[in-house]
Coordinates of C-alpha atoms in Angstrom, one line a residue:
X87 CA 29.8 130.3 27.8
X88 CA 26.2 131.2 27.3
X89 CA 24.9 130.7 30.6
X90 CA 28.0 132.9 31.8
X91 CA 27.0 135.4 28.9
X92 CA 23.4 135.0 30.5
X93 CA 23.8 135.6 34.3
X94 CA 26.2 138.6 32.8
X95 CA 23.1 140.0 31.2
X96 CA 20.5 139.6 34.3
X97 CA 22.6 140.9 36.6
X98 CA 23.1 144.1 34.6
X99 CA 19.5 144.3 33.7
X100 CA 18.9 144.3 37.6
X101 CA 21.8 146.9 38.5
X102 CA 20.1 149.2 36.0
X103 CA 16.4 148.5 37.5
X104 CA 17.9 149.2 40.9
X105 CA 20.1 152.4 39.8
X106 CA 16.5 153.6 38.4
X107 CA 14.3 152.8 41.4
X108 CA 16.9 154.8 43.3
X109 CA 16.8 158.1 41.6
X110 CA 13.0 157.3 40.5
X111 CA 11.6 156.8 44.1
X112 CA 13.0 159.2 46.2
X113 CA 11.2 161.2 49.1
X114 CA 10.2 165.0 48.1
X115 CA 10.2 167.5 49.7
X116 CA 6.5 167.8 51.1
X117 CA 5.4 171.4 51.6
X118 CA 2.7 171.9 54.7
X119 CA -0.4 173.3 53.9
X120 CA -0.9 176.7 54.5
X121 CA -4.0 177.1 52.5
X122 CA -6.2 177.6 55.8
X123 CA -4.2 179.7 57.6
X124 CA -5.1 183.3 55.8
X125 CA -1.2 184.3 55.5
X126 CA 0.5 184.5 52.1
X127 CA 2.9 182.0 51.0
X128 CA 6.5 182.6 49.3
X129 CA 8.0 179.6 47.3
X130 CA 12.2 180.3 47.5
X131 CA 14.0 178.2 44.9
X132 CA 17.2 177.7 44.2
X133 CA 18.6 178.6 40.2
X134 CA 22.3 177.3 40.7
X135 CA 25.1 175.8 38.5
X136 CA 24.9 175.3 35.0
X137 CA 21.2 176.1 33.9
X138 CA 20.7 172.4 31.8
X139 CA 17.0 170.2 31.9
X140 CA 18.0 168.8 35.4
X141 CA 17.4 172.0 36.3
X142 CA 14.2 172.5 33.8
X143 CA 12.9 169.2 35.3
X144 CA 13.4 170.6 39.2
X145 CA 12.2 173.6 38.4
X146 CA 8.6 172.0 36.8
X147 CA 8.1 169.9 40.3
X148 CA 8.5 173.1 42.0
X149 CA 6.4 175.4 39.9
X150 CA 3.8 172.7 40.0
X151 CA 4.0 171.8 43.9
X152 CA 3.7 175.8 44.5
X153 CA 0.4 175.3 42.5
X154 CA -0.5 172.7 44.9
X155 CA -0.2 174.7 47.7
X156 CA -2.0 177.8 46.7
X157 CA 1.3 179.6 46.7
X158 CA 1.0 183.8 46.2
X159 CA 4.7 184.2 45.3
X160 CA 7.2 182.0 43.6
X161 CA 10.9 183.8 44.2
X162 CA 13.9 182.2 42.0
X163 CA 16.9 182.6 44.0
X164 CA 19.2 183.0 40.8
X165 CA 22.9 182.3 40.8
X166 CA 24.1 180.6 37.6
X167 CA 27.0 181.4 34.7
X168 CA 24.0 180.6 32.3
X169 CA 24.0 177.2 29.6
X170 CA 22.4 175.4 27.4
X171 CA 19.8 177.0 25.2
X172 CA 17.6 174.3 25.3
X173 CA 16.7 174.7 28.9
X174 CA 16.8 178.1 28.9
X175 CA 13.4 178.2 26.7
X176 CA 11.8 176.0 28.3
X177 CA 12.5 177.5 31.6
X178 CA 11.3 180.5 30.4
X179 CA 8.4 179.2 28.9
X180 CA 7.6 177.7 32.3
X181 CA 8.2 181.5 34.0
X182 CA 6.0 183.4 31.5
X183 CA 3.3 180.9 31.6
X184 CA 3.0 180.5 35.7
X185 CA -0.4 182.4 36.9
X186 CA 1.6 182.8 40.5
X187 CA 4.2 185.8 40.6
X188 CA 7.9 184.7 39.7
X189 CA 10.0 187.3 41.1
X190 CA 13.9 187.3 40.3
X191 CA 16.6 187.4 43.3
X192 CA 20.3 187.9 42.2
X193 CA 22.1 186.8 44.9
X194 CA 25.2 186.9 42.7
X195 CA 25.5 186.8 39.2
X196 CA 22.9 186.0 36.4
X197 CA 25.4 185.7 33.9
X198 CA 24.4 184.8 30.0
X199 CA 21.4 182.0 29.6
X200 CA 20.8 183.9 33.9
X201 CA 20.2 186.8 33.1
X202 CA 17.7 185.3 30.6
X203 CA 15.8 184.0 33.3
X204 CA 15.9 187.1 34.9
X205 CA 14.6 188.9 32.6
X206 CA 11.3 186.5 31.8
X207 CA 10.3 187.2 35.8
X208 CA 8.0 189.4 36.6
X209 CA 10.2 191.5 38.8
X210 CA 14.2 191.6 39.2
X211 CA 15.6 192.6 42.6
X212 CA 18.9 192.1 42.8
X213 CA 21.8 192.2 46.3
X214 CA 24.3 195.0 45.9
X215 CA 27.1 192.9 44.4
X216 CA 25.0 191.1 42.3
X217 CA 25.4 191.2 38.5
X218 CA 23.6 190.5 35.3
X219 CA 24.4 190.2 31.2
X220 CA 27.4 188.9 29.4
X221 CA 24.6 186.9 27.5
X222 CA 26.7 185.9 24.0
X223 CA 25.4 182.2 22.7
X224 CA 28.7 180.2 22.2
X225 CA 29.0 177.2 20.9
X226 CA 32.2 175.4 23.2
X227 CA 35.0 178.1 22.8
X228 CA 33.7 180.1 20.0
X229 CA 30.6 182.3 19.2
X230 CA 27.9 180.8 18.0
X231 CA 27.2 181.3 14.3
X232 CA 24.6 184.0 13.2
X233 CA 21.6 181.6 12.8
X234 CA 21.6 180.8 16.6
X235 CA 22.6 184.2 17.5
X236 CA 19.7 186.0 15.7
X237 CA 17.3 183.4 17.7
X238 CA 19.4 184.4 20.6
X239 CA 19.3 188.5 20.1
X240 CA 15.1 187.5 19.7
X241 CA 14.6 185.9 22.4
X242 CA 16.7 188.4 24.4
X243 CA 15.1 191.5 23.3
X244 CA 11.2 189.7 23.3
X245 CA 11.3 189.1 27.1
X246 CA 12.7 192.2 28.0
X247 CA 9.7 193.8 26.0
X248 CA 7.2 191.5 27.6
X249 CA 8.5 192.7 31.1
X250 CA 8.5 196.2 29.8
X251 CA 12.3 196.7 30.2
X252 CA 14.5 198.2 27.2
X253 CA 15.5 195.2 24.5
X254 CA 18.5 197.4 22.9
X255 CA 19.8 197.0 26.6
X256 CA 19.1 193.1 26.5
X257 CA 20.4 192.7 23.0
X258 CA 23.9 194.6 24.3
X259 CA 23.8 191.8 26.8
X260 CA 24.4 189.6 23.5
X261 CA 25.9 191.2 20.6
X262 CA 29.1 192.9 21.0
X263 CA 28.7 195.5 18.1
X264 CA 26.0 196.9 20.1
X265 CA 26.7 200.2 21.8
X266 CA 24.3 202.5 24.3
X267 CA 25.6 205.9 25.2
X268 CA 26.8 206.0 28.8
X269 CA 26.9 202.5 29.4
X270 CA 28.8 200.1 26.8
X271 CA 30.7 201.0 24.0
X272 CA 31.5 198.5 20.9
X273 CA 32.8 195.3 20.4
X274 CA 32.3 194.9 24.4
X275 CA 29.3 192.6 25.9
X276 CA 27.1 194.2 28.6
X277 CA 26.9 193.7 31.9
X278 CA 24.8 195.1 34.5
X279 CA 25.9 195.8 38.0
X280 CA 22.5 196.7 40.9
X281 CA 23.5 200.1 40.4
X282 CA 23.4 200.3 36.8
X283 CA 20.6 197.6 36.6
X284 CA 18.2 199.2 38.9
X285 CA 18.8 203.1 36.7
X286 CA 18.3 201.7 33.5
X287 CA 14.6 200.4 34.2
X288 CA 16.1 196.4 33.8
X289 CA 15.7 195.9 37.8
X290 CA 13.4 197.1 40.6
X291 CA 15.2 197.4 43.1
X292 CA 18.4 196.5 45.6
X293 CA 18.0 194.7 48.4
X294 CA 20.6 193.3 51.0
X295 CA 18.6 189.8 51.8
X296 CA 15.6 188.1 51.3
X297 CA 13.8 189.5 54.3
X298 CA 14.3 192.9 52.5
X299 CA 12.8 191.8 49.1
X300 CA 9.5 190.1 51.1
X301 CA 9.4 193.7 52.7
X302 CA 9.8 195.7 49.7
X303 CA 7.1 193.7 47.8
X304 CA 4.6 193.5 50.1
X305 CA 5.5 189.9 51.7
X306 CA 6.6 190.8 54.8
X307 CA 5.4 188.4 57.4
X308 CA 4.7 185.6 54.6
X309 CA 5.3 181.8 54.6
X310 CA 8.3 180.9 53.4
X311 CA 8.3 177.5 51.8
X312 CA 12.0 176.9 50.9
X313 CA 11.9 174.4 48.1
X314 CA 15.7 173.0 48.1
X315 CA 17.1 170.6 45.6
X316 CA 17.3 166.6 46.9
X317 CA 19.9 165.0 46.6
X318 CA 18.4 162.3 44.2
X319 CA 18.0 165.8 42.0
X320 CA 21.9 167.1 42.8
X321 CA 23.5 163.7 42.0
X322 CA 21.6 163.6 39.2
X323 CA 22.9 166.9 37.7
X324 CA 25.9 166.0 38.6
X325 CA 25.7 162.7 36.5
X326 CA 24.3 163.9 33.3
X327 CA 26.7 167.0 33.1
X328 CA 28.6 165.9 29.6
X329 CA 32.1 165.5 31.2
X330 CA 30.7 163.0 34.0
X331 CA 28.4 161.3 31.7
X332 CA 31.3 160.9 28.9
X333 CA 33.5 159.0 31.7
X334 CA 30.3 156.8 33.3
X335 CA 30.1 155.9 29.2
X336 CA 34.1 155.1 28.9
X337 CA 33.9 153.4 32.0
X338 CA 31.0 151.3 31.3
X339 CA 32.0 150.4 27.8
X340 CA 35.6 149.1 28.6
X341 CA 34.2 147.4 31.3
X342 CA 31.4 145.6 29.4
X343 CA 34.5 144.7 26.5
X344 CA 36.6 143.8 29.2
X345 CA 33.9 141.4 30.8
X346 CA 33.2 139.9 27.6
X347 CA 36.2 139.3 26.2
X348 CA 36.4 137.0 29.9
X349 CA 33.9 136.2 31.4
X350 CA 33.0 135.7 35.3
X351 CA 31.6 138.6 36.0
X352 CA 34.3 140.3 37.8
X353 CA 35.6 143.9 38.7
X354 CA 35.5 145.4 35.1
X355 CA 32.0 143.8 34.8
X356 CA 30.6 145.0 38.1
X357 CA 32.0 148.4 37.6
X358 CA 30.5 148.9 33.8
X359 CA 27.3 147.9 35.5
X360 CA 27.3 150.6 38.0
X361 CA 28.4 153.0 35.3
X362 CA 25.8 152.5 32.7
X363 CA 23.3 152.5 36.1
X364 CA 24.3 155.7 36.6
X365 CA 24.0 157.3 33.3
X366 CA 20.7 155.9 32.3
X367 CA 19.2 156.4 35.9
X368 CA 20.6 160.0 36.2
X369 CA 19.0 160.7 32.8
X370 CA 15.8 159.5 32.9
X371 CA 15.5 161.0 36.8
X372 CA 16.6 164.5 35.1
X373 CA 14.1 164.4 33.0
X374 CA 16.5 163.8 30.4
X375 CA 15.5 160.6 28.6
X376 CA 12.4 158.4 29.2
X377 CA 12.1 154.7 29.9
X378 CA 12.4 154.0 25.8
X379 CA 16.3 155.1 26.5
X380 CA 16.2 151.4 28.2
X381 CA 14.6 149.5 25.7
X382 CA 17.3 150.6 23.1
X383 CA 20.0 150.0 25.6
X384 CA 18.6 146.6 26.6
X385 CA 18.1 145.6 23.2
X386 CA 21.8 146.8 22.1
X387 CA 23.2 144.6 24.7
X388 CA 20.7 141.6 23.9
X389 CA 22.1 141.9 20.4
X390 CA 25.7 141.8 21.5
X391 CA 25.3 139.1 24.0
X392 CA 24.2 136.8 20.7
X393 CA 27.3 138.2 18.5
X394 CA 29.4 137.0 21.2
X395 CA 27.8 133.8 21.6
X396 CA 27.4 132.9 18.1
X397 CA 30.9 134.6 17.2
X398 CA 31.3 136.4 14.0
X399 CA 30.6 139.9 13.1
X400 CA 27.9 140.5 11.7
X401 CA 23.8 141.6 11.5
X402 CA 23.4 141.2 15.1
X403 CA 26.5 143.2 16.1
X404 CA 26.4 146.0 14.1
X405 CA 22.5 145.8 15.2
X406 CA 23.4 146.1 18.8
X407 CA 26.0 148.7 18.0
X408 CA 23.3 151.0 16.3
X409 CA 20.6 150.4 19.4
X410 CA 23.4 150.7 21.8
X411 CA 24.8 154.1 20.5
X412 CA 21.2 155.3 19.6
X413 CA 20.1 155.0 23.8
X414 CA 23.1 157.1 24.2
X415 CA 22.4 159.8 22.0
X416 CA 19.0 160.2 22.7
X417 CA 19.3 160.1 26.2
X418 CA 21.7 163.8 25.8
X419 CA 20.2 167.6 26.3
X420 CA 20.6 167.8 22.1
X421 CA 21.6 165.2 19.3
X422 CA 25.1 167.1 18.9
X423 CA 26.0 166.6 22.7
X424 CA 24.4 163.0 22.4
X425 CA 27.0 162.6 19.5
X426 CA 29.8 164.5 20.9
X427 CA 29.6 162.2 24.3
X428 CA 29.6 159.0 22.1
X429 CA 32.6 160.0 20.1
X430 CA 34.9 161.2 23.9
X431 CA 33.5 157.9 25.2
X432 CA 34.5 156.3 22.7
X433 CA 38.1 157.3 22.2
X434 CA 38.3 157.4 26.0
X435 CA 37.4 153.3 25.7
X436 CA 40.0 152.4 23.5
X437 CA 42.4 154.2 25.5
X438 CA 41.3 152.5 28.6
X439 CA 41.0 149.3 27.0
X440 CA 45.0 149.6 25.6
X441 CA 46.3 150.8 29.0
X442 CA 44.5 147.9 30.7
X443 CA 45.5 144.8 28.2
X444 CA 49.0 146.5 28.1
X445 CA 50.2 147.5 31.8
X446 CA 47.2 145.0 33.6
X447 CA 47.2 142.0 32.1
X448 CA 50.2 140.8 33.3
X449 CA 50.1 141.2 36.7
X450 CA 48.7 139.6 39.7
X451 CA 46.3 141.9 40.3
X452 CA 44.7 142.0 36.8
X453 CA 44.9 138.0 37.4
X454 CA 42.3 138.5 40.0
X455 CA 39.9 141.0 37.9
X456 CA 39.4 138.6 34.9
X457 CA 40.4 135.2 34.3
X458 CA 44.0 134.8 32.7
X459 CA 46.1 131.8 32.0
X460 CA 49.1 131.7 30.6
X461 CA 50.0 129.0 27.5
X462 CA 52.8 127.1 28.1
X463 CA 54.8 124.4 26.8
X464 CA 53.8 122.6 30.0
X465 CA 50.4 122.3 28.8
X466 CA 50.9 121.7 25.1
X467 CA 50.8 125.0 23.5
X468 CA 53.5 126.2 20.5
X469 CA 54.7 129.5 19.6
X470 CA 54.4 129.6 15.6
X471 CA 57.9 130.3 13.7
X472 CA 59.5 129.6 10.4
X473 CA 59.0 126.0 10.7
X474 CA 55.1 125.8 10.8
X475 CA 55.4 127.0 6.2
X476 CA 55.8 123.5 6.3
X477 CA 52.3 123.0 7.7
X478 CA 50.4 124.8 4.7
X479 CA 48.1 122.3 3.3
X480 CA 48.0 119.9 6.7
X481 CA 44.4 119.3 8.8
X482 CA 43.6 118.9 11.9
X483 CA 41.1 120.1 14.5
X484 CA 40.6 123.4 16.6
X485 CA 40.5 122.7 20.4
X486 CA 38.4 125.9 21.1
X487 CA 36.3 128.4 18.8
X488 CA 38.3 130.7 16.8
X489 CA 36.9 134.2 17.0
X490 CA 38.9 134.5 14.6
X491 CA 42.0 133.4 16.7
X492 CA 42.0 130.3 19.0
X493 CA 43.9 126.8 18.9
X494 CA 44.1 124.0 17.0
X495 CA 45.6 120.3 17.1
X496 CA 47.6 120.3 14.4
X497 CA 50.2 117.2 13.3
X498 CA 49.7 116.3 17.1
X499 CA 51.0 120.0 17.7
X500 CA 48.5 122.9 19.7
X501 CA 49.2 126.0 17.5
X502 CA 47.8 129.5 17.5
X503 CA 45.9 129.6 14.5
X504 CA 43.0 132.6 13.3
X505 CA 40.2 131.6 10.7
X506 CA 41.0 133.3 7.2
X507 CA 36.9 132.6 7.1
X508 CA 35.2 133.7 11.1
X509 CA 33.9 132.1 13.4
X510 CA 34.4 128.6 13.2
X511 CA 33.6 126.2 16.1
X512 CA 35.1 123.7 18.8
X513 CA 35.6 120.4 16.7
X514 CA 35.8 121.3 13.5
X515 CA 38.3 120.4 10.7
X516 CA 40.6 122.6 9.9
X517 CA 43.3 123.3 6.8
X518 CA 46.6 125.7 7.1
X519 CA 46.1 127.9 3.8
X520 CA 48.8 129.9 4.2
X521 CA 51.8 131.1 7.4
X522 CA 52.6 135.0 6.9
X523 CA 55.1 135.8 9.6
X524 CA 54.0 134.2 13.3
X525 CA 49.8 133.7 11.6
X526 CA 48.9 130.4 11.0
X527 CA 46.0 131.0 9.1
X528 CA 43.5 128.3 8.7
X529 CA 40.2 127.7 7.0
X530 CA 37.2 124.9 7.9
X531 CA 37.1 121.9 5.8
X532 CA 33.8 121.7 4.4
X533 CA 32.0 118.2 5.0
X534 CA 32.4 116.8 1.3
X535 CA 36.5 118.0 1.5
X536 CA 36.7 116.0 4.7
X537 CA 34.9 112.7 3.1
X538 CA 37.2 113.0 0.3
X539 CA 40.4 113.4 2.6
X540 CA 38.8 110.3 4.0
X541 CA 38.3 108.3 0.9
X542 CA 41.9 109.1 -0.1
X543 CA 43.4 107.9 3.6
X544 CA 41.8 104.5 2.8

């Protein structure tokens, strides 16, 4: 059992080195110098999806290799329905604090936490179809409560006063009881279209592609150094977006219970490997979570691995619990999705684990994932009943650890039996205390009640 338990734990230890060194070491993109050649140089890149810090994180290795290169323009090709708060500032934070240009390109929508972004650039051009507001915090399906919202409104109207672009019209963009003359009334958010953008002062201008921005700034003729996201960087997004991460957590937990409970490393163990993999490499390659998020997980499992081999519940367990749910949480954007993911995963892991014991466990199929056998008379096992009251008070010796259930050998009999005490080893003398329905409840016989059951035998 604890060498099984033991090449259980190295093998997921290296699954989750491997899953690391996979999004870790990855081949970026590798601009060519143009330092020499006199002509200015334009960094495009891609704002797209759900603004979150895997995008904060791509975002810092482009600003930083646009440094590199001596870059005189950094264009953000913007096309987002906005997200997490979080990012958002430090995005911006990153924008307002760049020596190099950062120009805005709507290509199609800047839409709440976008048009954000938008607003810290230096200049906004935006296509003709292109749109911009709609910028109301929420907090899931509802609106954020006033606290975050007057942070929000603040933030809002400051970076359209850095950029010196009208805050009322940002701070329409996020309260609804906000009204301008002419261009939103109450209890409606706003939204900019080019047109209305580029007459209010909140764009410079409408262009139909990104040769016609380079020409209306001045950066016609310029390198363009595309700086597209790798696919290390996209399947990490995709990883550590809370819905994907919550399954990779469901999945990995059942199958690490599953595994456990029987041991051989099988399907359910290989594919909680690869899950857990996945969640801690795509965080800490997001910039999500450092290598700490490891040593918590590591240790959590460490911890487990010892409750299960020395039975029981108890310090170690709940120990490995706490480390293993604390990697978790701090590996999330904030502590409430951290918390929120660990709850879904959670539920979503009993249910998993009650579908599979109930419709799996029978079959062939599930034969092959995990090791089964069935107890038959055949091979000396006895369904408790009625009869076994009469037992209460007789000894005799479990055949396996009981955890708290497990067998015993009792008046030449193998009976299902659970400890009324814990754990209790292979060997050991037991007692029936008491039969309650189909239990057969048992408890050890300490070593001076089994010298005098002795003495009185002779």
């Amino acid at each position: 059992m604890v060498r099984k338990n033991f090449n259980i734990f190295c093998s997921f230890i290296c699954v989750l080195l491997i899953f690391s060194g996979l999004f870790i070491h990855f081949e970026e993109v590798q601009a060519q110098s143009l330092a020499d050649t006199g002509e200015k140089t334009v960094y495009q890149v891609p704002v797209e999806g759900n603004i979150e810090r895997g995008l904060s994180a791509f975002l810092n290795r482009a600003f930083e290799s646009a440094q590199e290169e001596n870059a005189d323009l950094i264009v953000l090709d913007i096309n987002t329905p906005g997200g997490a708060l979080d990012a958002s500032f430090e995005i911006k934070d990153l924008i307002v604090n760049e020596e190099i240009p950062v120009y805005a390109f709507v290509n199609s929508q800047a839409i709440s936490a976008g048009s954000y972004l938008a607003l810290a650039s230096d200049e906004i051009y935006m296509r003709p179809t292109g749109t911009m507001g709609a910028a109301e915090a929420r907090m899931g399906t509802e609106v954020a409560d006033e606290k975050v919202m007057s942070v929000w409104e603040t933030e809002m109207r400051t970076v359209a006063k850095e950029r010196d672009r009208d805050p009322d019209i940002a701070a329409a963009m996020v309260r609804r009881e906000m009204e301008i003359e002419g261009l939103v009334s109450e209890n409606q958010l706003l939204t900019l279209s080019a047109e209305e953008a580029k007459e209010h002062g909140m764009a410079e201008g409408i262009v139909n592609n990104y040769d016609e921005l380079l020409e209306k700034t001045g950066y016609e003729g310029a390198n363009i150094v595309e700086y597209p996201m790798e696919w290390a960087e996209r399947m990490a997004r995709f990883f550590t977006s809370p819905a994907v991460a919550s399954i990779l957590l469901t999945l990995g937990m059942a199958g690490l219970v599953i595994e456990l409970s029987s041991p051989g490393l099988g399907l359910p163990g290989l594919v909680g490997l690869l899950c857990f993999g996945l969640f801690f490499g795509g965080h800490i390659f997001a910039g999500l979570a450092g290598y700490e998020v490891l040593l918590f997980f590591i240790v959590g499992i460490i911890l487990l691995l010892i409750e299960a081999i020395a039975a029981g519940f108890g310090v170690m367990g709940l120990a490995g619990i706490v480390s293993f749910g604390f990697a978790i949480v701090i590996s999330a954007e904030s502590t409430e999705q951290g918390l929120m993911m660990l709850l879904y995963s959670l539920l979503g892991t009993i249910i998993v684990l009650v579908i599979a014991f109930r419709y799996f466990v029978r079959s062939r199929f599930w034969d092959r994932i995990i090791l089964n056998h069935s107890e038959s008379k055949d091979q000396g096992y006895v369904g408790t009943n009625t009869e076994y009251k009469n037992l209460v008070g007789e000894s005799g010796v479990t055949e396996g650890p009981l955890r708290p259930a497990g067998t015993a050998q009792i008046s030449g009999e193998r009976i299902d039996v659970i400890s009324e005490g814990g754990y209790i080893p292979e060997g050991t003398p037991v007692q029936v205390s008491k039969v309650e329905g189909s239990r057969v409840i048992v408890k050890e016989i300490k070593s001076e009640e089994s010298d005098q059951k002795e003495e009185d035998t002779e």
